[in-house]
């Protein structure tokens, strides 16, 4: 953006990449899926949500039921429309604006939440969608790999997506500590506190009780030993507890990503770094095999290993321009501009509906106006709430 340009001129753009992939390797029928890319500090919750939804859709379509039994007709058509829109944006500009992305997610949310979720919950989520690109606060449960119930968990549940992490307290050698046997036993205080937020609150206690001080020291040791936010116990739970194949949203180091549980002992992360954009989808997956990452390698969409990574990464290409970097400093202004755009769209729709109703009344005086569809009511609440930000 040139110096002095207003914030309304800044547009957040997500590059779109087409990936070709098959669970059955080179001998299987491939699916072509459009995915959103990001830079290092991009809006990973929104990107992970969109990518996981379309990949899970294609996975279900490749299964025996064609995806129909896994979703209602409206949900099936809704995700199909989302995928189609992403294809259109790819072929027109290889990217999609933030506002268009949020609009597609909002439309799909209304379809998935129809008659199954309380209106107040849907309204709250719709109201906060424009902030989805700034990140979501989550509270990992350090004993089971789940999360405390909040906006993120509710949102992902509506889309029927699993939301997991691998930062889990283990037992014995899987406790997260090194070889110090004196602290390899499970920490009862951590099992009692369970969530990361409660652990943080406990560490802030200034009580002079020696037991509390000792527990605080043990907690700090565990947190230091598991600073990568992944443990062997967490990996084991992902492998043992999740059915396969399936796509889910995975959280680690304050980052949301798409994870594929392909089969037993096979976990893969979707590569969304924009620096891979120029490689035409050749690098698609990265294995998640170990806490240290030493044994993790890259794979093509057909799960063929890529051993010489230097031949497949364009070190100079595929980065976001300076306008997008600057736009992060103007997120509040962007949200306001987006809200105005959505409100204008709503006003135009309202005007058209009012004109149709007036014409109908003039033609047949005694004819009652048709009831407005529930989905339109929800959209009006959405735009009305956003306009009051």
Coordinates of C-alpha atoms in Angstrom, one line a residue:
X1 CA 0.0 0.0 0.0
X2 CA 1.4 3.4 -0.9
X3 CA 2.1 5.9 1.9
X4 CA -0.9 7.8 3.0
X5 CA -3.4 5.3 1.6
X6 CA -6.5 4.7 3.7
X7 CA -7.1 1.5 5.5
X8 CA -10.2 0.9 3.4
X9 CA -7.9 0.3 0.4
X10 CA -6.1 -2.6 2.2
X11 CA -7.4 -6.0 1.1
X12 CA -6.4 -9.2 2.9
X13 CA -6.0 -11.8 0.2
X14 CA -5.6 -15.6 0.7
X15 CA -3.7 -17.4 -2.1
X16 CA -5.5 -20.5 -3.3
X17 CA -3.6 -23.6 -4.3
X18 CA -5.0 -26.7 -6.0
X19 CA -3.8 -30.0 -4.6
X20 CA -4.2 -33.4 -6.1
X21 CA -4.2 -36.2 -3.6
X22 CA -5.2 -39.9 -3.1
X23 CA -5.3 -42.0 0.0
X24 CA -4.4 -45.0 -2.2
X25 CA -1.3 -43.6 -3.6
X26 CA -0.4 -43.5 -7.3
X27 CA -2.8 -46.4 -8.0
X28 CA -5.8 -44.6 -6.5
X29 CA -8.3 -42.1 -8.0
X30 CA -7.1 -38.6 -7.1
X31 CA -9.2 -35.8 -5.7
X32 CA -8.4 -32.2 -6.6
X33 CA -9.1 -29.8 -3.8
X34 CA -8.7 -26.0 -3.5
X35 CA -7.0 -25.0 -0.3
X36 CA -6.2 -21.6 1.3
X37 CA -2.6 -20.7 2.0
X38 CA -1.1 -18.4 4.6
X39 CA 2.2 -16.8 5.6
X40 CA 3.9 -17.4 9.0
X41 CA 1.5 -15.1 10.9
X42 CA -1.6 -15.6 8.9
X43 CA -5.2 -16.1 10.2
X44 CA -4.8 -19.8 10.8
X45 CA -8.2 -20.6 12.4
X46 CA -10.1 -19.4 9.4
X47 CA -7.8 -21.1 6.9
X48 CA -7.8 -24.4 8.9
X49 CA -11.6 -24.3 9.1
X50 CA -12.1 -23.8 5.3
X51 CA -9.4 -26.3 4.3
X52 CA -10.6 -29.0 6.7
X53 CA -14.2 -28.6 5.6
X54 CA -13.4 -29.0 1.9
X55 CA -10.9 -31.9 2.4
X56 CA -13.3 -33.8 4.6
X57 CA -16.0 -33.2 2.0
X58 CA -13.8 -34.7 -0.7
X59 CA -12.8 -37.6 1.6
X60 CA -16.4 -38.4 2.2
X61 CA -17.2 -38.3 -1.5
X62 CA -14.4 -40.8 -2.1
X63 CA -16.0 -43.3 0.4
X64 CA -18.7 -45.8 -0.4
X65 CA -21.6 -43.6 0.5
X66 CA -20.5 -40.7 -1.8
X67 CA -20.7 -38.4 1.2
X68 CA -24.5 -38.4 1.2
X69 CA -25.0 -40.4 4.4
X70 CA -22.5 -38.3 6.3
X71 CA -24.4 -35.0 5.7
X72 CA -27.9 -33.7 5.0
X73 CA -28.7 -32.7 1.5
X74 CA -28.4 -29.0 2.4
X75 CA -25.1 -29.5 4.1
X76 CA -23.8 -31.5 1.1
X77 CA -24.8 -28.8 -1.3
X78 CA -23.5 -26.1 0.9
X79 CA -19.9 -27.5 1.0
X80 CA -20.2 -28.3 -2.7
X81 CA -21.0 -24.6 -3.3
X82 CA -18.0 -23.5 -1.1
X83 CA -15.6 -25.7 -3.0
X84 CA -17.1 -24.4 -6.3
X85 CA -16.6 -20.8 -5.3
X86 CA -12.9 -21.5 -4.3
X87 CA -12.4 -23.1 -7.7
X88 CA -13.8 -20.0 -9.4
X89 CA -11.6 -17.6 -7.4
X90 CA -8.6 -19.8 -8.2
X91 CA -9.2 -19.7 -12.0
X92 CA -9.9 -15.9 -11.9
X93 CA -7.1 -14.6 -9.7
X94 CA -5.6 -17.6 -7.7
X95 CA -6.7 -15.9 -4.5
X96 CA -9.8 -14.9 -2.5
X97 CA -10.4 -11.8 -0.3
X98 CA -11.0 -12.1 3.4
X99 CA -14.5 -10.7 3.2
X100 CA -15.5 -13.2 0.5
X101 CA -14.1 -16.0 2.6
X102 CA -16.0 -15.0 5.7
X103 CA -19.2 -14.6 3.7
X104 CA -18.9 -18.1 2.4
X105 CA -18.2 -19.5 5.9
X106 CA -21.2 -17.5 7.3
X107 CA -23.5 -19.0 4.6
X108 CA -22.3 -22.5 5.3
X109 CA -22.6 -22.0 9.0
X110 CA -26.3 -21.1 8.7
X111 CA -26.9 -24.3 6.7
X112 CA -25.1 -26.5 9.3
X113 CA -26.7 -24.8 12.2
X114 CA -30.3 -24.8 10.8
X115 CA -32.8 -26.1 13.4
X116 CA -30.1 -27.8 15.4
X117 CA -28.3 -25.0 17.2
X118 CA -30.0 -22.3 19.4
X119 CA -30.4 -19.0 17.6
X120 CA -28.5 -17.2 20.3
X121 CA -25.5 -19.4 19.8
X122 CA -25.5 -18.9 16.1
X123 CA -26.0 -15.2 16.4
X124 CA -23.0 -15.0 18.7
X125 CA -20.8 -16.9 16.3
X126 CA -21.9 -14.9 13.3
X127 CA -21.2 -11.7 15.2
X128 CA -17.6 -12.8 15.9
X129 CA -16.9 -14.2 12.4
X130 CA -15.3 -11.0 11.1
X131 CA -12.7 -11.4 13.9
X132 CA -11.9 -15.0 13.0
X133 CA -8.9 -14.0 10.9
X134 CA -7.2 -12.4 14.0
X135 CA -7.1 -15.7 15.9
X136 CA -9.1 -17.7 18.5
X137 CA -8.4 -18.1 22.2
X138 CA -8.5 -21.8 23.2
X139 CA -7.9 -23.6 26.4
X140 CA -6.3 -27.0 25.9
X141 CA -7.2 -29.8 28.3
X142 CA -3.8 -31.3 29.2
X143 CA -5.2 -34.6 30.3
X144 CA -7.2 -35.8 27.3
X145 CA -6.3 -33.8 24.1
X146 CA -9.6 -31.9 24.0
X147 CA -10.4 -28.2 24.8
X148 CA -12.6 -26.4 27.3
X149 CA -15.9 -25.4 25.6
X150 CA -15.6 -22.0 24.0
X151 CA -16.2 -20.2 20.7
X152 CA -13.7 -22.3 18.7
X153 CA -15.0 -25.7 19.9
X154 CA -18.6 -24.7 19.3
X155 CA -17.8 -23.4 15.8
X156 CA -15.9 -26.6 14.8
X157 CA -18.6 -28.8 16.3
X158 CA -21.2 -27.1 14.2
X159 CA -19.2 -28.1 11.1
X160 CA -18.9 -31.6 12.5
X161 CA -15.1 -31.4 12.7
X162 CA -12.9 -32.9 15.4
X163 CA -10.7 -30.4 17.2
X164 CA -7.6 -31.9 18.9
X165 CA -4.1 -31.2 20.2
X166 CA -1.3 -33.5 21.3
X167 CA -0.1 -31.7 24.5
X168 CA -1.1 -34.4 27.0
X169 CA 0.4 -35.5 30.3
X170 CA 1.7 -39.0 30.1
X171 CA 2.7 -41.6 32.6
X172 CA 6.2 -42.8 33.5
X173 CA 8.6 -42.2 30.6
X174 CA 5.7 -40.5 28.7
X175 CA 5.3 -37.9 31.4
X176 CA 7.0 -35.2 29.3
X177 CA 10.1 -35.1 31.4
X178 CA 13.6 -36.3 30.6
X179 CA 15.3 -39.1 32.6
X180 CA 14.8 -37.7 36.1
X181 CA 12.9 -40.6 37.6
X182 CA 12.0 -38.5 40.7
X183 CA 9.5 -36.5 38.5
X184 CA 8.4 -39.1 36.0
X185 CA 5.2 -40.0 37.9
X186 CA 2.1 -38.2 36.8
X187 CA 1.5 -34.8 38.5
X188 CA -1.7 -35.1 40.5
X189 CA -2.0 -31.4 40.6
X190 CA -2.0 -31.2 36.8
X191 CA -4.5 -33.9 36.6
X192 CA -6.7 -31.9 39.0
X193 CA -6.3 -28.6 37.2
X194 CA -6.7 -30.2 33.7
X195 CA -6.7 -27.1 31.5
X196 CA -3.9 -24.8 30.6
X197 CA -5.7 -21.7 31.8
X198 CA -6.2 -23.2 35.2
X199 CA -2.5 -24.1 35.3
X200 CA -1.6 -20.5 34.6
X201 CA -3.9 -19.3 37.3
X202 CA -2.3 -21.7 39.8
X203 CA 1.2 -20.6 38.9
X204 CA 0.2 -17.0 39.7
X205 CA -0.8 -17.9 43.3
X206 CA 1.4 -16.2 45.9
X207 CA 0.5 -18.5 48.7
X208 CA 3.4 -19.3 51.1
X209 CA 2.1 -22.9 51.6
X210 CA 5.1 -25.1 50.8
X211 CA 2.9 -27.7 49.0
X212 CA 1.7 -25.0 46.6
X213 CA 5.3 -23.8 46.0
X214 CA 6.4 -27.4 45.3
X215 CA 3.5 -28.0 42.9
X216 CA 4.3 -24.7 41.1
X217 CA 7.8 -25.9 40.6
X218 CA 6.7 -29.2 39.2
X219 CA 4.3 -27.5 36.9
X220 CA 7.0 -25.2 35.5
X221 CA 9.3 -28.1 35.0
X222 CA 6.6 -29.9 33.0
X223 CA 5.8 -26.9 30.9
X224 CA 9.4 -26.3 30.2
X225 CA 9.9 -29.9 29.2
X226 CA 6.9 -29.8 26.9
X227 CA 7.4 -26.4 25.4
X228 CA 6.8 -27.7 21.9
X229 CA 3.2 -28.4 23.0
X230 CA 3.4 -32.0 21.9
X231 CA 4.1 -35.2 23.9
X232 CA 4.4 -38.8 23.1
X233 CA 1.3 -39.5 25.1
X234 CA -0.5 -36.9 23.0
X235 CA 0.6 -38.6 19.7
X236 CA -0.4 -42.0 21.1
X237 CA -3.9 -40.7 21.9
X238 CA -4.3 -39.2 18.4
X239 CA -3.4 -42.5 16.9
X240 CA -5.4 -44.7 19.3
X241 CA -8.6 -42.6 19.8
X242 CA -9.3 -41.3 16.3
X243 CA -11.0 -43.4 13.7
X244 CA -9.4 -43.2 10.2
X245 CA -9.4 -41.9 7.7
X246 CA -10.5 -38.5 8.6
X247 CA -9.5 -34.8 8.6
X248 CA -9.5 -32.7 11.7
X249 CA -8.3 -29.4 13.1
X250 CA -5.1 -29.7 15.0
X251 CA -3.7 -27.1 17.5
X252 CA -0.1 -26.8 18.4
X253 CA 2.1 -23.8 19.4
X254 CA -0.9 -21.4 19.1
X255 CA -1.3 -22.5 15.5
X256 CA -4.4 -24.2 13.9
X257 CA -3.8 -26.6 11.0
X258 CA -5.4 -29.4 9.2
X259 CA -4.4 -32.9 10.2
X260 CA -5.1 -36.1 8.4
X261 CA -5.4 -39.4 10.3
X262 CA -4.8 -41.6 7.3
X263 CA -4.5 -45.0 9.1
X264 CA -2.9 -46.5 12.2
X265 CA 0.4 -44.8 12.9
X266 CA 0.0 -42.4 10.0
X267 CA -0.6 -38.8 10.9
X268 CA -0.1 -36.0 8.3
X269 CA -0.2 -32.2 8.5
X270 CA -1.5 -30.2 5.5
X271 CA 1.2 -27.9 4.1
X272 CA -0.3 -24.4 3.9
X273 CA 2.8 -22.2 4.0
X274 CA 2.6 -19.7 1.1
X275 CA 6.3 -20.3 0.2
X276 CA 5.1 -23.6 -1.3
X277 CA 2.6 -22.0 -3.6
X278 CA 4.8 -22.0 -6.7
X279 CA 5.4 -25.8 -6.6
X280 CA 2.1 -26.7 -8.2
X281 CA 0.9 -28.8 -5.3
X282 CA 3.8 -31.2 -5.4
X283 CA 4.5 -30.9 -1.6
X284 CA 1.2 -31.5 0.2
X285 CA 1.8 -33.3 3.4
X286 CA 4.2 -33.4 6.3
X287 CA 4.3 -36.4 8.5
X288 CA 3.7 -36.0 12.3
X289 CA 5.7 -39.0 13.7
X290 CA 7.6 -37.6 16.7
X291 CA 7.7 -35.0 19.3
X292 CA 11.1 -33.7 18.2
X293 CA 10.2 -33.7 14.5
X294 CA 13.4 -35.4 13.6
X295 CA 11.6 -38.3 11.8
X296 CA 9.1 -36.1 10.0
X297 CA 9.4 -35.8 6.2
X298 CA 7.4 -34.2 3.3
X299 CA 5.1 -36.1 0.9
X300 CA 3.4 -35.5 -2.3
X301 CA -0.4 -35.6 -2.6
X302 CA -0.1 -39.4 -3.3
X303 CA 2.0 -39.8 -0.2
X304 CA 5.2 -40.4 -2.0
X305 CA 8.1 -39.2 0.2
X306 CA 10.1 -36.1 -1.0
X307 CA 13.6 -36.7 0.3
X308 CA 15.4 -33.8 -1.3
X309 CA 13.4 -30.8 0.0
X310 CA 15.8 -28.3 -1.5
X311 CA 14.7 -29.3 -5.0
X312 CA 11.1 -28.6 -4.2
X313 CA 11.1 -25.2 -2.4
X314 CA 11.3 -21.9 -4.2
X315 CA 13.2 -19.9 -1.6
X316 CA 12.3 -16.6 -3.2
X317 CA 8.7 -17.1 -4.3
X318 CA 5.3 -17.4 -2.8
X319 CA 5.4 -14.7 -0.1
X320 CA 2.7 -12.2 0.8
X321 CA 3.2 -8.7 -0.4
X322 CA 3.9 -5.7 1.9
X323 CA 0.2 -4.6 1.8
X324 CA -0.9 -7.8 3.5
X325 CA 1.7 -7.5 6.1
X326 CA 0.7 -3.9 6.9
X327 CA -3.0 -4.9 6.9
X328 CA -2.5 -6.7 10.2
X329 CA -1.9 -3.4 11.9
X330 CA -5.3 -2.2 10.6
X331 CA -7.5 -5.2 11.5
X332 CA -10.0 -3.2 13.4
X333 CA -10.5 -0.8 10.5
X334 CA -10.8 -3.8 8.1
X335 CA -13.4 -5.4 10.3
X336 CA -15.4 -2.1 10.3
X337 CA -15.1 -1.8 6.5
X338 CA -16.2 -5.5 6.1
X339 CA -19.2 -4.9 8.4
X340 CA -20.3 -1.9 6.3
X341 CA -20.0 -4.0 3.1
X342 CA -22.1 -6.8 4.7
X343 CA -24.6 -4.2 5.9
X344 CA -24.9 -2.7 2.4
X345 CA -25.5 -6.1 0.9
X346 CA -28.2 -6.7 3.4
X347 CA -29.8 -3.3 2.7
X348 CA -29.9 -4.0 -1.0
X349 CA -31.6 -7.4 -0.3
X350 CA -34.0 -5.7 2.1
X351 CA -34.9 -3.1 -0.6
X352 CA -35.6 -5.7 -3.2
X353 CA -37.8 -7.7 -0.8
X354 CA -39.7 -4.6 0.1
X355 CA -40.3 -3.7 -3.5
X356 CA -41.5 -7.2 -4.3
X357 CA -43.8 -7.1 -1.3
X358 CA -45.3 -3.7 -2.3
X359 CA -45.9 -4.9 -5.9
X360 CA -47.6 -8.1 -4.6
X361 CA -49.8 -6.0 -2.3
X362 CA -50.8 -3.7 -5.1
X363 CA -51.7 -6.7 -7.3
X364 CA -53.6 -8.7 -4.8
X365 CA -54.7 -6.6 -1.8
X366 CA -55.9 -9.5 0.2
X367 CA -52.8 -11.7 -0.3
X368 CA -50.7 -12.0 2.8
X369 CA -46.9 -11.6 2.5
X370 CA -45.0 -14.9 2.6
X371 CA -43.1 -15.7 5.7
X372 CA -39.5 -14.9 5.5
X373 CA -37.3 -18.1 5.5
X374 CA -35.5 -18.7 8.8
X375 CA -32.2 -18.6 7.1
X376 CA -32.9 -15.0 5.9
X377 CA -33.8 -14.0 9.4
X378 CA -30.6 -15.4 10.7
X379 CA -28.6 -13.5 8.1
X380 CA -30.4 -10.2 9.0
X381 CA -29.5 -10.7 12.6
X382 CA -25.9 -11.4 11.5
X383 CA -25.7 -8.2 9.5
X384 CA -27.5 -6.2 12.1
X385 CA -25.2 -7.3 14.9
X386 CA -22.1 -6.6 12.9
X387 CA -23.3 -3.1 12.0
X388 CA -23.5 -2.2 15.7
X389 CA -19.7 -3.1 16.3

